[in-house]
XYZ file of C-alpha atoms in Angstrom:
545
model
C 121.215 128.450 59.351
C 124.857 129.475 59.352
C 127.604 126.496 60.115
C 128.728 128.237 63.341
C 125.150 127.310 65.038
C 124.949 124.061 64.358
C 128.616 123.564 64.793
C 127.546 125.023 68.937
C 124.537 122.947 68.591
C 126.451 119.886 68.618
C 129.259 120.839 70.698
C 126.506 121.818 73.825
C 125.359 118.507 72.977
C 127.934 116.683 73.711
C 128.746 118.733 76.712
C 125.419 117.717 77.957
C 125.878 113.968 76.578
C 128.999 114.136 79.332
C 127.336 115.308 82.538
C 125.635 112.800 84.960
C 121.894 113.926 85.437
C 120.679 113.381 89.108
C 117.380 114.111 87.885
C 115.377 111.726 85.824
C 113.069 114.411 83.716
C 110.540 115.949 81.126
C 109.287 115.367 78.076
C 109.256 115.315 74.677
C 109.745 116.324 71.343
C 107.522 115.309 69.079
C 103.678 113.764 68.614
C 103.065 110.151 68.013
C 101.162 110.466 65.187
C 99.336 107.483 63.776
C 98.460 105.446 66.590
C 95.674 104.641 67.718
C 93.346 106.095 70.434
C 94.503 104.210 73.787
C 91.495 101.622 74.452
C 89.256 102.691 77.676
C 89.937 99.363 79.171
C 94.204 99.609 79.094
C 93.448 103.264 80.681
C 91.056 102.072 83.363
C 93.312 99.370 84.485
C 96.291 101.362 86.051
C 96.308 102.955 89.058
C 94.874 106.106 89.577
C 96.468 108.618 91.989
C 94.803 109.385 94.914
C 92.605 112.776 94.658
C 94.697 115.998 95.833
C 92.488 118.374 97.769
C 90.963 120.997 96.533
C 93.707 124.321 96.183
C 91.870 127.871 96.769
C 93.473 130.319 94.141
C 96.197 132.730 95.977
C 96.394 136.209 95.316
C 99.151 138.119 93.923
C 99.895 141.824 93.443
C 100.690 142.442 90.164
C 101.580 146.016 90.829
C 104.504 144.467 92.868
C 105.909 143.572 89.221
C 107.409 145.358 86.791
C 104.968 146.021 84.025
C 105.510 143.781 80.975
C 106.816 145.106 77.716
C 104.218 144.587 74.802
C 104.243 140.068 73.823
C 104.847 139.895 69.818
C 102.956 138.399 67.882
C 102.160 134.378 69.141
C 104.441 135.234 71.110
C 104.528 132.553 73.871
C 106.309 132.888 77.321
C 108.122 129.836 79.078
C 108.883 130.079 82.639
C 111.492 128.109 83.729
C 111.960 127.803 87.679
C 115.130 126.505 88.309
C 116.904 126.289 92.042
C 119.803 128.344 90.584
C 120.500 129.916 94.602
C 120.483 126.998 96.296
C 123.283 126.481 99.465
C 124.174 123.635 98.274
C 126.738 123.144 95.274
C 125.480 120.615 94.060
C 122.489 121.769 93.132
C 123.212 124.721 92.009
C 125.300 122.469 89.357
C 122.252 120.339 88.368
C 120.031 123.809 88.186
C 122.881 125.183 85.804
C 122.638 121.907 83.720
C 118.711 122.307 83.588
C 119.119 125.583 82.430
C 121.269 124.783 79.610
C 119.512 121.669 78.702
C 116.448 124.132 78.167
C 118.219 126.940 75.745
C 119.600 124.228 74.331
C 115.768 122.653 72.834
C 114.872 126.145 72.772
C 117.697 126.561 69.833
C 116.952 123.558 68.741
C 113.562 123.960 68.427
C 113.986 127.112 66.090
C 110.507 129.224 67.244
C 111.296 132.562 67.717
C 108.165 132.986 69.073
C 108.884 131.444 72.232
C 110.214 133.763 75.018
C 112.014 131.604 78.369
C 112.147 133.217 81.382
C 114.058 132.078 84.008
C 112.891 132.546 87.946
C 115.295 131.595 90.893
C 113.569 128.935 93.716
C 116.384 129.203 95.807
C 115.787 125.436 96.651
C 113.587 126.336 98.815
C 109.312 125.898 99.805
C 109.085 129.760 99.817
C 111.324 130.669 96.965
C 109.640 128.379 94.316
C 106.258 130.235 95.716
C 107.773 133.916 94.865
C 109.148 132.429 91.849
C 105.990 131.521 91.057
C 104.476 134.570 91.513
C 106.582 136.152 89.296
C 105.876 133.828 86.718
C 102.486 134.963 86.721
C 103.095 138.464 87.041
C 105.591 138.169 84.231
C 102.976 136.615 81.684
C 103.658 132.939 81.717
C 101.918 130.339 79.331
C 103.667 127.712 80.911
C 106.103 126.817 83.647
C 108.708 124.298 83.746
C 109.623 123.292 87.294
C 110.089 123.425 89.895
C 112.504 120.975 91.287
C 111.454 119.584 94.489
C 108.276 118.275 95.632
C 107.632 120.397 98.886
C 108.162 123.683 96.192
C 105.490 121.526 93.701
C 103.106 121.719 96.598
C 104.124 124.849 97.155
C 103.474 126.432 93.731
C 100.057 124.751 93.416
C 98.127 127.496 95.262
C 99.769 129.956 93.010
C 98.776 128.075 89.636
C 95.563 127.300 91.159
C 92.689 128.483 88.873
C 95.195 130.296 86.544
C 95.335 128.236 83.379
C 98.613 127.923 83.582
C 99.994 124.335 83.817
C 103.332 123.244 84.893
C 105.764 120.804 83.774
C 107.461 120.288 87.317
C 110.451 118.043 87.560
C 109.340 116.112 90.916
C 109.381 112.270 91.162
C 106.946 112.200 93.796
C 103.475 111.127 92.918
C 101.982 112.632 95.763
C 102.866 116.469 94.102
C 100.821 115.657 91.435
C 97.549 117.926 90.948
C 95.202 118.698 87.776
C 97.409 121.380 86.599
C 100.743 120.694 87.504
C 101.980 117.488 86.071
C 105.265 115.169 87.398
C 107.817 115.138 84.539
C 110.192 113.231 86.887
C 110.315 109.334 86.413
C 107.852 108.134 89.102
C 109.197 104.578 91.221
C 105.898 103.461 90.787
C 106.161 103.040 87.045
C 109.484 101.001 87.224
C 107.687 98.766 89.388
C 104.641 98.381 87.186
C 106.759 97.487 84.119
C 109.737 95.155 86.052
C 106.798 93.258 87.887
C 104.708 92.841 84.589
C 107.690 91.854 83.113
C 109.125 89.664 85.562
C 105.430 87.807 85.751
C 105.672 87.488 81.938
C 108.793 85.498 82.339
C 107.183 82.671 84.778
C 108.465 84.600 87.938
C 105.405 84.752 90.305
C 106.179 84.664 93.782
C 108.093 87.599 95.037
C 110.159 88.654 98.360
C 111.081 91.912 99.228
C 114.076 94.014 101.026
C 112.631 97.644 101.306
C 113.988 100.383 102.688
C 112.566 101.909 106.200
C 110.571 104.814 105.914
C 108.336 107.214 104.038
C 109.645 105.976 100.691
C 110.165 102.221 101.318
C 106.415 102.340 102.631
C 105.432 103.789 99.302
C 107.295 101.813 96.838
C 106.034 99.115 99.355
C 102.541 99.550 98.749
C 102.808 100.203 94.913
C 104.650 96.782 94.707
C 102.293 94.854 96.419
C 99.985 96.281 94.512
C 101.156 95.274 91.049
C 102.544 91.846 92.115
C 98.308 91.455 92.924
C 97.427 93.084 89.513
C 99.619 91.105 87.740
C 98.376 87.385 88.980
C 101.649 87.264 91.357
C 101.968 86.711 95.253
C 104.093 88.647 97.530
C 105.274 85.890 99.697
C 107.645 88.030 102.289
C 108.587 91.631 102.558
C 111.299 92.747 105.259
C 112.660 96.368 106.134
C 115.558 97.191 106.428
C 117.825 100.557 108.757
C 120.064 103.001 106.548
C 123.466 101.902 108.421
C 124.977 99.181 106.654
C 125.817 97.164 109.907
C 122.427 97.318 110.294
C 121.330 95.315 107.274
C 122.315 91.732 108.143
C 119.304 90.783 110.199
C 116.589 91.789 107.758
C 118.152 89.912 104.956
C 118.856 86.892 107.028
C 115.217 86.260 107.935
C 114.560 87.039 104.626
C 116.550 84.182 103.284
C 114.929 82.199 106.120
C 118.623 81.465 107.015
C 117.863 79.873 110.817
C 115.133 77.262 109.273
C 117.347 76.263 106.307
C 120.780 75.992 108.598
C 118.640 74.320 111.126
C 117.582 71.997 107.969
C 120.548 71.212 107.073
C 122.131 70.366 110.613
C 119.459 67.930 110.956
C 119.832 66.329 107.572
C 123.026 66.089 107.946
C 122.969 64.663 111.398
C 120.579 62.153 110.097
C 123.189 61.417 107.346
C 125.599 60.810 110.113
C 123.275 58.758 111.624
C 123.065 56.591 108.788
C 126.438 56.048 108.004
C 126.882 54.954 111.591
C 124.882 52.228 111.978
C 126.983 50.986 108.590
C 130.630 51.530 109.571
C 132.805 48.694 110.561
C 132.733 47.460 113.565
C 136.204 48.805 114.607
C 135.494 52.489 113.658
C 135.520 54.535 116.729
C 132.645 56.269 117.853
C 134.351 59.509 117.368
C 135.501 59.467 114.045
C 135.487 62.704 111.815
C 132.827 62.581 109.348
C 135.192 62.500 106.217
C 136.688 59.365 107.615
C 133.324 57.799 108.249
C 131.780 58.270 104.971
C 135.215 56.991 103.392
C 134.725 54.030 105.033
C 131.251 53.171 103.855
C 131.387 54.654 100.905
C 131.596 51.274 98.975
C 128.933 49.921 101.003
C 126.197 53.005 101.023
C 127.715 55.346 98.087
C 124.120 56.533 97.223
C 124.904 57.620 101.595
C 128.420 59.250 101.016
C 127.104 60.969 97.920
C 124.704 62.516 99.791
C 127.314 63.686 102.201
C 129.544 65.256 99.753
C 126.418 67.368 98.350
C 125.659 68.633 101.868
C 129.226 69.715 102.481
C 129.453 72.092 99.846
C 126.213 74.298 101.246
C 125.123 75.581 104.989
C 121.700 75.798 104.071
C 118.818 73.054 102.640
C 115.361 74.165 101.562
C 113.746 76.135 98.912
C 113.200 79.817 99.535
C 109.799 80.322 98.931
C 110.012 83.143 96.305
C 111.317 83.313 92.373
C 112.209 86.858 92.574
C 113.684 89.290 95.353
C 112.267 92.994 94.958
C 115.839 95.508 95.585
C 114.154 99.128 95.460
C 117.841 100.879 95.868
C 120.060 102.672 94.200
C 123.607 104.033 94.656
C 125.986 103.200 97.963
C 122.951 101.415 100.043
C 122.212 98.890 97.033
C 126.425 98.256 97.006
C 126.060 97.559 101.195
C 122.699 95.232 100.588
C 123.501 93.173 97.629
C 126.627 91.069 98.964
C 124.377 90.066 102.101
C 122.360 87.932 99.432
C 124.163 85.940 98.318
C 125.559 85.804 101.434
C 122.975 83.999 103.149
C 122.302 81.779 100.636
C 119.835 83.639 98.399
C 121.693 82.772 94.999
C 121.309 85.020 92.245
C 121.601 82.099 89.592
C 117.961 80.762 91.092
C 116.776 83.595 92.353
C 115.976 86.768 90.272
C 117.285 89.821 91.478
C 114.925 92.837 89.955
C 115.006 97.020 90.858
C 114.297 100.394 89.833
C 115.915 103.214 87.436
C 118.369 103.783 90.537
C 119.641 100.478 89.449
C 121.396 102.582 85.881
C 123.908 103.293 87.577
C 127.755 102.941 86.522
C 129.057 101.834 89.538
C 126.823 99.216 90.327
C 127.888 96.784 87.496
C 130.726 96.438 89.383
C 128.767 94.237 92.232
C 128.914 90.281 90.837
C 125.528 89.545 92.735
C 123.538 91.971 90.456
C 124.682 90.518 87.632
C 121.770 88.791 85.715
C 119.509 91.230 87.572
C 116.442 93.235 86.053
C 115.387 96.716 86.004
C 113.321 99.351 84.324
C 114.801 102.725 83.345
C 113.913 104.974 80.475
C 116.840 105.045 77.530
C 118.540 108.719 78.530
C 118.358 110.777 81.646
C 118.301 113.865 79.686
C 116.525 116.830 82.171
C 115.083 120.386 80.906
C 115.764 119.677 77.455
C 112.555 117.857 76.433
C 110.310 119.712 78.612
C 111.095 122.890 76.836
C 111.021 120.790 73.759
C 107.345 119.695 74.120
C 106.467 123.657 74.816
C 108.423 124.772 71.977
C 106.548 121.698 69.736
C 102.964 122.908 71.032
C 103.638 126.076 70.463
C 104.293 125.403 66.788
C 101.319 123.357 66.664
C 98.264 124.799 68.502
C 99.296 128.803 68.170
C 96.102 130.411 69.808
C 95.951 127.764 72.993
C 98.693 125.384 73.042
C 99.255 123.900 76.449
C 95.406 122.981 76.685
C 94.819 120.020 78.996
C 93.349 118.540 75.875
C 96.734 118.679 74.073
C 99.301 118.132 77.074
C 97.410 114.735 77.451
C 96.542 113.341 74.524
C 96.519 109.838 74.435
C 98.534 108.891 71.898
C 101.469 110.896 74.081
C 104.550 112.280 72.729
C 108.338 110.888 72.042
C 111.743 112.497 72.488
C 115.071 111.820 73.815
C 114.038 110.009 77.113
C 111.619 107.905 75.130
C 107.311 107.858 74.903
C 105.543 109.554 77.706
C 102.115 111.046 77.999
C 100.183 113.031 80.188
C 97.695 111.541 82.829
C 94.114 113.127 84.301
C 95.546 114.062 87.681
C 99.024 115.300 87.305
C 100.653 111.480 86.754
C 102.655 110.731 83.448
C 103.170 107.028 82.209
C 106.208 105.948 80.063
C 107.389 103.194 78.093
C 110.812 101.799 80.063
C 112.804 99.352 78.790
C 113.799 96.745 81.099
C 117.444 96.079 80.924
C 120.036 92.861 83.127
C 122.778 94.374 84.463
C 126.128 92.708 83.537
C 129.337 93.657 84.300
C 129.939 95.887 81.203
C 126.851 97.376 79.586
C 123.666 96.383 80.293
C 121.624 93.757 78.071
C 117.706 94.762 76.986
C 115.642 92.013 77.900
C 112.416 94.496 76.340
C 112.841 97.660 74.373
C 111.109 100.480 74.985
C 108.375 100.812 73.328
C 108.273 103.477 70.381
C 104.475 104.163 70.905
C 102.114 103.742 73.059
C 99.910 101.661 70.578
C 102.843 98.760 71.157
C 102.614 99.388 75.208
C 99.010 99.357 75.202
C 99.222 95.922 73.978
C 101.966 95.215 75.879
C 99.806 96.118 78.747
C 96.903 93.943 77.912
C 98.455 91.019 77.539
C 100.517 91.236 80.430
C 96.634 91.598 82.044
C 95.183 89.208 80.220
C 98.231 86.462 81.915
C 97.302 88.239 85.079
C 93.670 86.835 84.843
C 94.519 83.473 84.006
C 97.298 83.101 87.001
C 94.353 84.696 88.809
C 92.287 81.731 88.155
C 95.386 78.881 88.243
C 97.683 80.196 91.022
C 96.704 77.985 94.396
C 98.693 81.490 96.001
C 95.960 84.089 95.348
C 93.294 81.900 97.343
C 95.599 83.536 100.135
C 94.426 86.783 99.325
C 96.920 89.759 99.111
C 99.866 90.441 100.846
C 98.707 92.441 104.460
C 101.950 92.703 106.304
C 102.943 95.605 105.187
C 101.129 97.991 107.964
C 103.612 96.045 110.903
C 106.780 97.112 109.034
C 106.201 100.349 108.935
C 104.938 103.590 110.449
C 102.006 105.854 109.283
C 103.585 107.112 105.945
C 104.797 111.003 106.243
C 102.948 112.512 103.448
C 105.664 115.352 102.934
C 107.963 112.411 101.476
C 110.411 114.297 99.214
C 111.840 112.802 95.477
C 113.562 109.785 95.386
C 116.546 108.916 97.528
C 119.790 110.259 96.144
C 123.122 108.987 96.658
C 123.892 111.726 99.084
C 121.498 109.776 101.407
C 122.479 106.811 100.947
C 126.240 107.890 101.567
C 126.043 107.896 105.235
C 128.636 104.835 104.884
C 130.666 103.474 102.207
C 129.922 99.325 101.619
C 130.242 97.137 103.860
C 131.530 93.489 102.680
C 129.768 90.773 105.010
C 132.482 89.618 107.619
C 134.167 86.309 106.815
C 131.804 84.638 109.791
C 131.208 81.162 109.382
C 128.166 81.362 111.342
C 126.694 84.191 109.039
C 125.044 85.440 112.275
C 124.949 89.658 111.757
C 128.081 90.693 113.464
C 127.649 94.723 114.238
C 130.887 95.385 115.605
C 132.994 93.496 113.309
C 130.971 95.294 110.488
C 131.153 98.564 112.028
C 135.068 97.725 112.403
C 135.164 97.821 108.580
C 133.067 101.264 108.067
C 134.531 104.496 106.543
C 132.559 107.187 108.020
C 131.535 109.738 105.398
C 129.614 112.680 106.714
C 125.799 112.843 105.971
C 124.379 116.224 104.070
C 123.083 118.793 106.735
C 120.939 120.388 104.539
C 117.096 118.698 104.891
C 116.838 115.527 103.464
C 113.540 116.423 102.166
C 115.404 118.725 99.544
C 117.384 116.240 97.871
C 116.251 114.852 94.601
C 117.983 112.037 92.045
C 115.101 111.217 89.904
């Protein structure tokens, strides 16, 4: 190959390298070979989506379509539908990334054989359906995309009894169907992986600040049901408004902050009490608690000790939980966090865990999440390793190469955003690593696996301590968490992708008001808010993961 290429090569790479995905994405490059098959039991034992309906096959005119000019030889057509018309600038940017993230592992990949075609969704329901459309007409083998999950549901129809699968770059597991699989990096996997992990570690009582709404419900529900699978116990879960002055309450009676000030009045009052009945005789009744416990201090010093603790905290009492669950990402996560620590749920006894929306620059710059855990994969690298795995299949199975058989074998497939594989149902599963954020760059406390023989054990003996706390922990006799139907509404099952920072921007943070009380204090919060004015495009079109 001459110089010049690879001398391009590398420069688009690092061009890419540069340029912050919003999109968590595809696949792969490469097989796994030499593993072993995935055991039946490790496959049984996660969750299973929830069967999509059946799709009736839609109709299209090919006579609508240009005709085709004659395919070469193995010649293999890649569709790639991409949101490159969208109104909003922003994601026309991210579409132009995509597309250049795919030519690039199409170069890369060095199969002539392998024709991309590129289809415009417009961003929209309808457009990814005529995109669609003309993927078929046009002679597709496969199609990458497309972006959003209301144009996933929309494209199923079309792909519908075609044998033609998609790659589609949605994060919501309720797009998924039989032949269109989710290449985005599905919430419900961090949380499998931090809770496993977090259990793994001794941490088996959990609390929980999700957000209100279609997605807090699901992530809601998918936590609760790990923290079960894994031997743990959800011990409180509280929701939680988008407007930042509206976030003191819920974390207040999530710290229990009332009972443990309440505690602490009355110990200390008792303390008081105490040191009373011991003062000299010529103490008046009225003296300022400093004074008093000076003045039996050599008497009762066990007494004033107990004073001096008490002074330096508002609160007295264990919280009830080892680990608080943070679902957020982005400008809502830099409003919530402060209000921790705030009401006295310290991050040096408490462990603060999230999501991939936690890998995120600007949140290492928030002390309270320091010490905190997440999942994420090891790059956010979108397009490129979905056209990588086509271009790798292609190579390898010439006459039918994007057969379910293949696109989910069990042994998966590696490539720049680590091991994934391919799930009955339109799922994909992927080995995360689970990283503490510091304040510079964060610290692995797991690797990522490198195949899916190492997760699959990693799996089953994270299950195998989930049977024994099963059978030790006094908390599962309680039976599982059931609150969360009060906190939240029937779920909207038209839930778009994960919350971006665009939604979450509605404010800028909020630092919790220098309030002795620590009561919530909405108009001295909202005194400190910068308005910054929401998106009005639909909300149900934005995407970050």
């Amino acid at each position: 190959m001459p110089q010049k290429n690879h001398h391009q090569s590398r420069t688009m790479r690092k061009k890419l390298a540069l340029r912050g995905f919003a999109l968590a994405g595809a696949l792969l490059v490469a097989a796994c070979g030499g593993g072993a098959e995935v055991s039946q039991q490790t496959r049984q034992s996660a969750p299973t989506p929830i069967a999509a309906p059946m799709i009736e096959m839609m109709p299209i005119d090919l006579t609508a379509y240009p005709q085709n000019p004659p395919r070469r030889a193995n010649g293999v057509v890649v569709a790639l539908l991409l949101p490159m018309g969208d109104a909003r600038d922003n994601i026309r940017a991210l579409a132009g990334d995509l597309y250049n993230a795919a030519q690039l592992a199409l170069f890369d990949g060095g199969n002539g054989a392998i024709i991309l075609k590129l289809h415009d969704t417009k961003g929209t329901p309808a457009g990814a359906q005529n995109a669609a459309m003309a993927a078929v007409a046009g002679g597709a083998d496969i199609i990458i995309g497309p972006l959003f999950s209301s144009s996933v549901t929309a494209v199923a129809p079309v792909l519908a009894g075609r044998n033609i699968p998609a790659l589609a770059l949605s994060n919501d597991s309720g797009a998924a169907r039989s032949h269109v699989w989710l290449m985005g990096f599905l919430p419900e996997q961090n949380i499998t992986q931090i809770i496993a992990e977090a259990i793994s570690q001794g941490l088996t009582r959990f609390g929980a600040l999700l957000p209100q709404g279609p997605y807090g419900q699901r992530i809601g529900e998918s936590f609760v049901a790990e923290v079960a699978r894994f031997g743990g116990t959800v011990v409180q879960v509280e929701t939680y408004p988008p407007e930042a002055k509206q976030m003191f309450e819920p974390v207040q009676r999530l710290a229990q902050f009332d009972r443990r000030t309440a505690a602490h009045q009355a110990e200390m009052a008792r303390l008081t009490q105490a040191a009373r009945a011991l003062a000299p005789a010529d103490m008046a009744e009225d003296s300022e608690a400093d004074a008093l416990f000076r003045a039996i201090s050599d008497r009762a010093p066990e007494l004033a000790s107990a004073y001096e603790a008490l002074k330096l905290t508002e609160t007295l009492g264990d919280i009830p939980y080892d680990a608080v669950f943070l679902p957020e990402g982005g400008l809502a996560l830099r409003n919530l966090a402060p209000l921790l620590p705030y009401y006295d749920i310290d991050p040096r006894r408490v462990k603060f865990i999230g999501t991939g929306l936690w890998d995120d620059v600007s949140l290492r710059q928030e002390p309270p999440l320091h010490g905190g855990w997440y999942a994420a994969p090891i790059n956010f690298k979108v397009g490129y390793d979905a056209v990588a795995l086509a271009v790798k299949l292609a190579g390898i199975h010439a006459d039918t190469p994007f057969d379910a058989t293949y696109l989910t074998d069990a042994n998966g497939f590696a490539g720049i955003d680590g091991i994934v594989r391919l799930k009955a149902g339109g799922l994909n599963e992927r080995g995360l690593a689970v990283q503490e954020m510091t304040a510079s760059e964060p610290q692995a406390v797991r690797q990522a696996p490198n195949s899916f023989v190492a997760f699959d054990r990693h799996m089953r003996a994270a299950l195998a301590l989930a049977g024994r706390l099963k059978q030790e922990n006094p908390d599962r006799q309680l039976g599982g968490y059931d609150g969360l139907g009060a906190l939240f509404a029937p779920v909207d099952d038209t839930l778009e992708d994960m919350p971006s920072d665009a939604q979450t921007a509605a404010v800028s943070p909020v630092a919790p008001a220098a309030n002795p009380s620590r009561a919530a204090n909405p108009s001295r919060a909202a005194d400190q808010l910068e308005a910054i004015a929401a998106p009005s495009t639909d909300s149900s079109q934005q995407n970050t993961q």
